[in-house]
Every structure is written in structure tokens, then in C-alpha cells.
Coordinates of C-alpha atoms in Angstrom, one line a residue:
C221 CA 84.7 -15.9 -20.6
P222 CA 83.7 -12.9 -22.8
A223 CA 82.9 -10.9 -19.7
C224 CA 85.8 -11.5 -17.4
G225 CA 88.4 -13.3 -19.6
S226 CA 88.8 -16.3 -17.3
E227 CA 89.2 -19.8 -18.5
L228 CA 85.9 -21.9 -18.7
T229 CA 85.7 -25.5 -17.8
E230 CA 83.5 -26.2 -20.8
P231 CA 83.9 -23.9 -23.7
D232 CA 80.8 -22.3 -25.4
P233 CA 79.4 -24.4 -28.2
Q234 CA 80.2 -23.4 -31.7
V235 CA 77.7 -21.6 -33.9
D236 CA 77.3 -24.6 -36.2
A237 CA 76.4 -26.8 -33.3
M238 CA 73.7 -24.4 -32.2
L239 CA 72.3 -24.1 -35.7
A240 CA 72.1 -27.8 -36.0
T241 CA 70.3 -28.1 -32.7
L242 CA 67.8 -25.4 -33.8
A243 CA 67.1 -27.2 -37.0
E244 CA 66.4 -30.4 -35.1
L245 CA 63.9 -28.7 -32.9
R246 CA 62.1 -27.2 -35.9
G247 CA 61.9 -30.7 -37.4
Q248 CA 60.3 -32.0 -34.2
L249 CA 57.8 -29.2 -34.1
D250 CA 56.8 -29.8 -37.7
A251 CA 56.2 -33.5 -36.9
V252 CA 54.0 -32.5 -34.0
R253 CA 51.9 -30.2 -36.2
T254 CA 51.5 -33.0 -38.7
T255 CA 50.3 -35.6 -36.2
R256 CA 47.8 -33.3 -34.4
P257 CA 44.8 -33.7 -36.8
G258 CA 45.1 -37.4 -36.6
R259 CA 45.0 -37.3 -32.8
E260 CA 42.0 -35.1 -32.8
R261 CA 40.2 -37.4 -35.2
A262 CA 41.1 -40.4 -33.0
L263 CA 39.7 -38.5 -29.9
R264 CA 36.4 -37.8 -31.7
E265 CA 36.0 -41.5 -32.5
L266 CA 36.7 -42.5 -28.9
Q267 CA 34.1 -40.0 -27.7
Q268 CA 31.5 -41.4 -30.0
E269 CA 32.2 -44.9 -28.8
T270 CA 31.9 -43.7 -25.3
D271 CA 28.5 -42.2 -25.9
Q272 CA 27.2 -45.4 -27.5
L273 CA 28.4 -47.4 -24.5
R274 CA 26.7 -45.0 -22.1
Q275 CA 23.4 -45.4 -24.0
Q276 CA 23.7 -49.2 -23.8
L277 CA 24.5 -48.9 -20.1
R278 CA 21.3 -46.9 -19.5
G279 CA 19.2 -49.5 -21.3
V280 CA 20.7 -52.2 -19.1
E281 CA 20.0 -50.2 -16.0
G282 CA 16.4 -49.6 -17.0
A283 CA 15.9 -53.4 -17.6
L284 CA 17.4 -54.1 -14.2
S285 CA 15.0 -51.6 -12.5
A286 CA 12.0 -53.1 -14.2
L287 CA 13.1 -56.6 -13.0
S288 CA 13.6 -55.3 -9.5
E289 CA 10.1 -53.7 -9.4
A290 CA 8.5 -56.9 -10.6
E291 CA 10.3 -58.9 -8.0
T292 CA 9.2 -56.5 -5.3
A293 CA 5.6 -56.6 -6.4
R294 CA 5.7 -60.4 -6.4
R295 CA 7.1 -60.5 -2.9
G296 CA 4.5 -57.9 -1.8
L297 CA 1.6 -60.1 -3.0
Q298 CA 2.9 -62.9 -0.9
S299 CA 3.2 -60.8 2.3
R300 CA 0.0 -58.7 1.8
A301 CA -2.1 -61.3 3.7
E302 CA 0.3 -61.0 6.6
E303 CA 0.1 -57.2 6.5
Q304 CA -3.7 -57.3 6.5
A305 CA -3.8 -59.6 9.4
Y306 CA -1.4 -57.3 11.3
T307 CA -3.5 -54.3 10.6
R308 CA -6.7 -56.0 11.7
G309 CA -5.0 -56.9 15.0
R310 CA -4.0 -53.3 15.6
I311 CA -7.6 -52.1 14.9
D312 CA -9.0 -54.8 17.3
T313 CA -6.6 -53.7 20.0
Y314 CA -7.5 -50.0 19.6
I315 CA -11.2 -50.8 19.7
A316 CA -10.7 -52.8 22.8
Q317 CA -8.9 -49.9 24.5
L318 CA -11.8 -47.6 23.6
G319 CA -14.3 -50.0 25.1
Q320 CA -12.5 -50.0 28.4
A321 CA -12.4 -46.2 28.7
E322 CA -14.5 -44.6 31.4
P323 CA -17.6 -42.6 30.5
G324 CA -16.0 -39.4 31.7
G325 CA -12.7 -40.1 30.0
D326 CA -11.2 -39.2 26.6
L327 CA -13.9 -41.0 24.7
A328 CA -16.7 -38.8 26.2
R329 CA -14.6 -35.7 25.7
L330 CA -14.0 -36.6 22.0
R331 CA -17.6 -37.2 21.4
S332 CA -18.5 -33.9 23.0
Q333 CA -16.0 -32.1 20.8
I334 CA -17.5 -33.9 17.7
T335 CA -21.0 -32.8 18.6
L336 CA -19.8 -29.2 19.1
A337 CA -17.9 -29.2 15.9
E338 CA -21.0 -30.5 14.0
Q339 CA -23.1 -27.7 15.5
V340 CA -20.6 -25.1 14.4
V341 CA -20.5 -26.6 10.9
A342 CA -24.2 -26.6 10.7
G343 CA -24.4 -22.9 11.8
L344 CA -21.8 -21.9 9.2
E345 CA -23.6 -23.8 6.5
A346 CA -26.8 -22.1 7.4
E347 CA -25.2 -18.7 7.2
L348 CA -23.9 -19.6 3.7
D349 CA -27.3 -20.8 2.5
P350 CA -28.8 -18.2 0.2
Q351 CA -32.3 -19.2 1.2
E352 CA -31.4 -18.7 4.8
V353 CA -29.9 -15.2 4.1
E354 CA -33.1 -14.3 2.1
D355 CA -35.3 -15.5 5.0
R356 CA -33.3 -13.4 7.5
L357 CA -33.5 -10.3 5.3
S358 CA -37.3 -10.8 4.9
H359 CA -37.7 -11.2 8.6
S360 CA -35.7 -8.0 9.3
L361 CA -37.7 -6.0 6.8
N362 CA -41.0 -7.2 8.2
Y363 CA -39.8 -6.2 11.7
I364 CA -38.9 -2.7 10.5
S365 CA -42.1 -2.4 8.5
S366 CA -44.2 -3.1 11.5
D367 CA -42.7 -0.1 13.3
M368 CA -42.9 2.1 10.3
T369 CA -46.6 1.4 9.7
Q370 CA -47.4 2.0 13.4
W371 CA -45.5 5.3 13.5
A372 CA -46.8 6.6 10.2
D373 CA -50.3 6.1 11.5
R374 CA -49.4 7.9 14.7
L375 CA -48.1 10.9 12.7
K376 CA -51.3 10.8 10.5
L377 CA -49.3 10.6 7.3
E378 CA -51.1 10.0 4.0
H379 CA -51.6 6.2 3.4
G380 CA -50.0 5.7 6.8
T381 CA -52.6 3.2 7.9
R382 CA -51.5 0.8 5.1
H383 CA -48.4 -1.4 4.9
V384 CA -45.5 1.0 5.0
R385 CA -42.2 -0.6 4.2
L386 CA -38.7 -0.3 2.6
D387 CA -38.2 -1.3 -1.0
L388 CA -34.6 -2.4 -1.3
K389 CA -34.8 -2.7 -5.1
R390 CA -35.9 1.0 -5.6
L391 CA -34.2 2.2 -2.3
T392 CA -37.2 4.1 -1.2
V393 CA -40.2 4.0 1.1
V394 CA -43.4 2.6 -0.3
T395 CA -46.9 2.0 1.0
D396 CA -50.2 0.6 -0.3
S397 CA -52.9 2.8 -1.7
D398 CA -56.3 2.2 -3.4
D399 CA -54.5 2.5 -6.7
G400 CA -51.7 0.1 -5.9
V401 CA -48.2 0.6 -4.5
A402 CA -47.3 4.2 -3.9
E403 CA -43.7 5.3 -3.7
L404 CA -42.6 8.2 -1.5
M405 CA -42.2 10.7 -4.3
R406 CA -45.7 10.0 -5.5
I407 CA -47.3 10.5 -2.0
G408 CA -46.6 14.3 -2.2
S409 CA -46.3 17.2 0.2
G410 CA -43.2 18.0 2.2
K411 CA -45.0 17.1 5.4
N412 CA -45.4 13.5 4.3
W413 CA -41.8 13.3 3.0
V414 CA -40.4 14.5 6.4
G415 CA -42.7 12.2 8.3
Y416 CA -41.9 9.1 6.2
H417 CA -38.1 9.8 6.3
L418 CA -38.4 10.1 10.1
V419 CA -40.2 6.9 10.7
A420 CA -37.8 5.1 8.3
H421 CA -34.7 6.4 10.2
L422 CA -36.2 5.6 13.6
A423 CA -37.3 2.1 12.6
L424 CA -33.8 1.3 11.2
H425 CA -32.0 2.7 14.2
Q426 CA -34.3 0.9 16.6
Y427 CA -33.6 -2.4 14.8
F428 CA -29.9 -1.8 14.9
V429 CA -29.9 -1.0 18.6
M430 CA -32.2 -3.9 19.6
H431 CA -30.1 -6.4 17.6
D432 CA -26.7 -4.9 18.6
R433 CA -25.6 -4.1 15.1
P434 CA -22.3 -2.2 14.5
V435 CA -24.0 1.1 13.5
P436 CA -23.4 4.5 15.3
R437 CA -26.1 5.1 17.8
L438 CA -26.7 8.7 16.7
L439 CA -29.2 10.5 14.4
M440 CA -29.0 14.2 13.6
L441 CA -31.9 16.0 12.0
D442 CA -31.8 19.6 10.5
Q443 CA -35.1 21.5 10.6
P444 CA -37.5 18.6 10.3
T445 CA -40.4 21.2 11.0
Q446 CA -39.6 23.4 8.0
P447 CA -42.7 22.3 6.0
Y448 CA -45.1 23.0 9.0
Y449 CA -44.4 26.7 10.1
P450 CA -45.8 26.2 13.6
S451 CA -47.4 29.2 15.2
D452 CA -44.9 29.5 18.1
V453 CA -42.0 29.6 15.7
A454 CA -43.6 32.4 13.6
K455 CA -44.2 34.5 16.7
Q456 CA -40.7 34.1 18.2
S457 CA -38.9 34.6 14.9
G458 CA -40.6 37.9 14.2
M459 CA -42.8 36.6 11.3
R460 CA -46.0 38.3 12.5
N461 CA -47.9 37.9 9.3
V462 CA -47.8 34.1 9.2
P463 CA -51.2 32.7 10.1
V464 CA -51.5 30.5 13.1
Q465 CA -52.3 26.9 12.2
D466 CA -53.0 24.7 15.2
A467 CA -53.1 21.6 12.9
D468 CA -49.4 22.3 12.0
R469 CA -48.4 22.7 15.6
E470 CA -50.1 19.5 16.5
A471 CA -48.2 17.7 13.7
V472 CA -44.9 19.1 14.9
L473 CA -45.7 18.1 18.5
R474 CA -46.4 14.5 17.2
L475 CA -43.0 14.5 15.5
F476 CA -41.1 15.4 18.6
E477 CA -43.2 13.1 20.8
L478 CA -42.3 10.2 18.6
M479 CA -38.6 11.0 18.7
R480 CA -38.8 11.3 22.5
D481 CA -40.6 8.0 23.0
V482 CA -38.2 6.0 20.7
V483 CA -35.2 7.4 22.6
N484 CA -36.8 6.6 26.0
E485 CA -37.7 3.1 24.9
L486 CA -34.1 2.4 23.9
G487 CA -33.0 3.3 27.4
G488 CA -30.0 5.6 26.6
G489 CA -28.7 3.4 23.7
F490 CA -29.6 5.9 21.1
Q491 CA -29.3 9.7 20.7
I492 CA -31.1 12.2 18.5
I493 CA -29.8 15.7 17.9
V494 CA -32.3 18.1 16.3
S495 CA -31.3 21.5 14.9
D496 CA -34.6 23.4 14.5
H497 CA -36.4 26.7 15.0
A498 CA -39.3 25.0 16.9
N499 CA -39.6 25.9 20.5
L500 CA -42.5 24.1 22.0
P501 CA -43.7 25.2 25.4
E502 CA -44.1 21.7 26.8
S503 CA -41.9 21.1 29.8
W504 CA -40.4 17.9 28.5
F505 CA -39.4 19.7 25.3
Q506 CA -37.8 22.6 27.2
D507 CA -35.9 20.2 29.4
R508 CA -34.2 18.8 26.4
V509 CA -33.1 22.1 24.8
R510 CA -29.4 22.5 25.0
Y511 CA -28.7 25.5 22.8
N512 CA -31.2 28.2 22.1
W513 CA -30.2 30.5 19.2
R514 CA -32.6 33.1 20.3
D515 CA -30.5 33.5 23.5
G516 CA -27.3 33.7 21.5
D517 CA -26.3 30.1 22.0
A518 CA -25.4 28.0 19.0
L519 CA -23.7 24.7 18.1
I520 CA -20.8 26.8 16.7
P521 CA -19.5 29.2 19.4
Q522 CA -19.2 32.8 18.3
E523 CA -15.6 32.9 19.4
W524 CA -14.7 30.3 16.8
I525 CA -16.3 32.5 14.1
D526 CA -14.4 35.6 15.4
Q527 CA -11.1 33.7 15.4
H528 CA -11.4 32.8 11.8
G529 CA -12.6 36.3 10.7
G530 CA -16.0 35.1 9.6
N531 CA -19.4 36.4 10.3
A532 CA -22.5 34.9 11.9
G533 CA -24.6 35.3 8.8

């Protein structure tokens, strides 16, 4: 042993023997390299044959499936008469059971549900019918127009005795005159404009309340009497040089009386808040005054203004 010097049972092979073995191994490797391309070529050929066999197998399977379907259809034709007879027997049995049902049983309940469902369907179809929608809109406008005409005549507005109505296409109030249809802007004077705006608002809100529509039950008006300058306003506001016009005061009184009557007619279902300088002496008017600016009361408390560093002007 080269390491320890002991005797070995089998001495190390000689260098020549090792070289011979190495040469033999190299020869075997060269033989393997030489045969590899042939093996790869053979594998490719086997793969191609396999693909061809698979295609042929698919064709055979398709032919078998077609034959199976044809056989099933043939058998079905033979048994169809039996199936039809069976189905007719089931139907006859079901009809016989329905005929034996009591009047107050399931059959009556189902018929009642069918009738109710048909009514619901008819109602929904009517709501979707454009003609039905147009008829309902025309009815509503006529309903509102009747009140507008009546109240315009009560306020003695120009052309108020004619057919006063809303024009949805032009989004304005129109009425009839001797020269044709008169729009609100053509009627003229601030008094008429205020009056027609008021009757339009009141007619719409009354319709909404009477038909329980989802519209806020509140109307707020700011100085509707501004075009009139009633005499009592002039006196109490320090405007001594404004002439007294009883016709204007009567017109203002008609405005507030109309608002009062509409609110009373709706029985608490509608509220009108008016911010105005008018201070009519009538008792019913004074009972409804909540804040009087002449006495220092206002919708906006003075302490709010003081807290924010503003001024009352």
C-alpha cells in the first residue's frame, strides 16, 4: 500500500491495463455517438406512424357514433307511440284530480291568483302605454287649468276670464285673448306677472296635495306685493309722499285672501310662508303674522348677525 506499506491482497493494476481499459471505453462512446442519429430518425418514423393510426382511430370512432345514433333514433320511433300513450294517461289522471277538487280548494285559489295577476299585468301595460300617459297628463293639466282660470278671474288679472293654463312646451303660463294665445311675458305689468305666478304655484301645489304626490308641502314667497305699493305699507314704512291707492290695496287683499283660502281648503296639508312689507289691518291677517320687522323681529335673529360680525343692513 503506498500509504501504509502493508501487503495488498490484490495488487494495483498496471498502468498499461488502465490505458487499455480507457481506450475501450472511448471506443464504446464513439459507437454510441455514431448510432444516436439513426435512433432519432427511427423514433420520428414511429411517431408519424402513431399519428396516422390515431387519425384512423378517430374516423372509426366517428363512424361508430353515427351508427349508434341511427340505431337509437330507430328504436325511438318504435317506442314513441308508447310514450305518447303514457303522456296522455298522465294528463287524463291530472285532469280527473282537478275535477274532483272542491270549489274552495287549490283550484279556486289558483284561479283567483290568475285573475289577480292578469289585473296587475293589465295595469302595468296601461302605465306603459304612451297614449295612456298622454291622456293622464292632459287630464292633470285640465285639472290645474280649471283652478288657474278661476283664481285669475278672482284676482282680476288681465285676460283672467279666459282659459288660463300651463304650456309645457314653452314652460310658461298662457291664456287666450282676442288676438290669440297670449304668453305671460306678453300680458305685461308686474301686477299681472305676480298674480299669474301665484295662481300657477297654488294650482300645482293643490294638485300635488290632493293627489298625494311626493312634493314638499311648502311654498315661500318673497315680497309678492312689491308691484302694488299699498297705502298701509307706505304709511308704516315712512314713505309719506307715496299716494294712497285703494285699488292697489284691494288687489293685495285679494292676493292674501286667495292664499288663506287655499291653505284652509287643504286642511293643514300645505303651508305658505310670505316675507313681505304688507301689514293689513284685517284680524285674520294679523293672527297669521309671526315676525314683524317693524317690532325688531326677523327671520334671521339679530344675535346670529352679531355673532358673525355682520350688520343688519
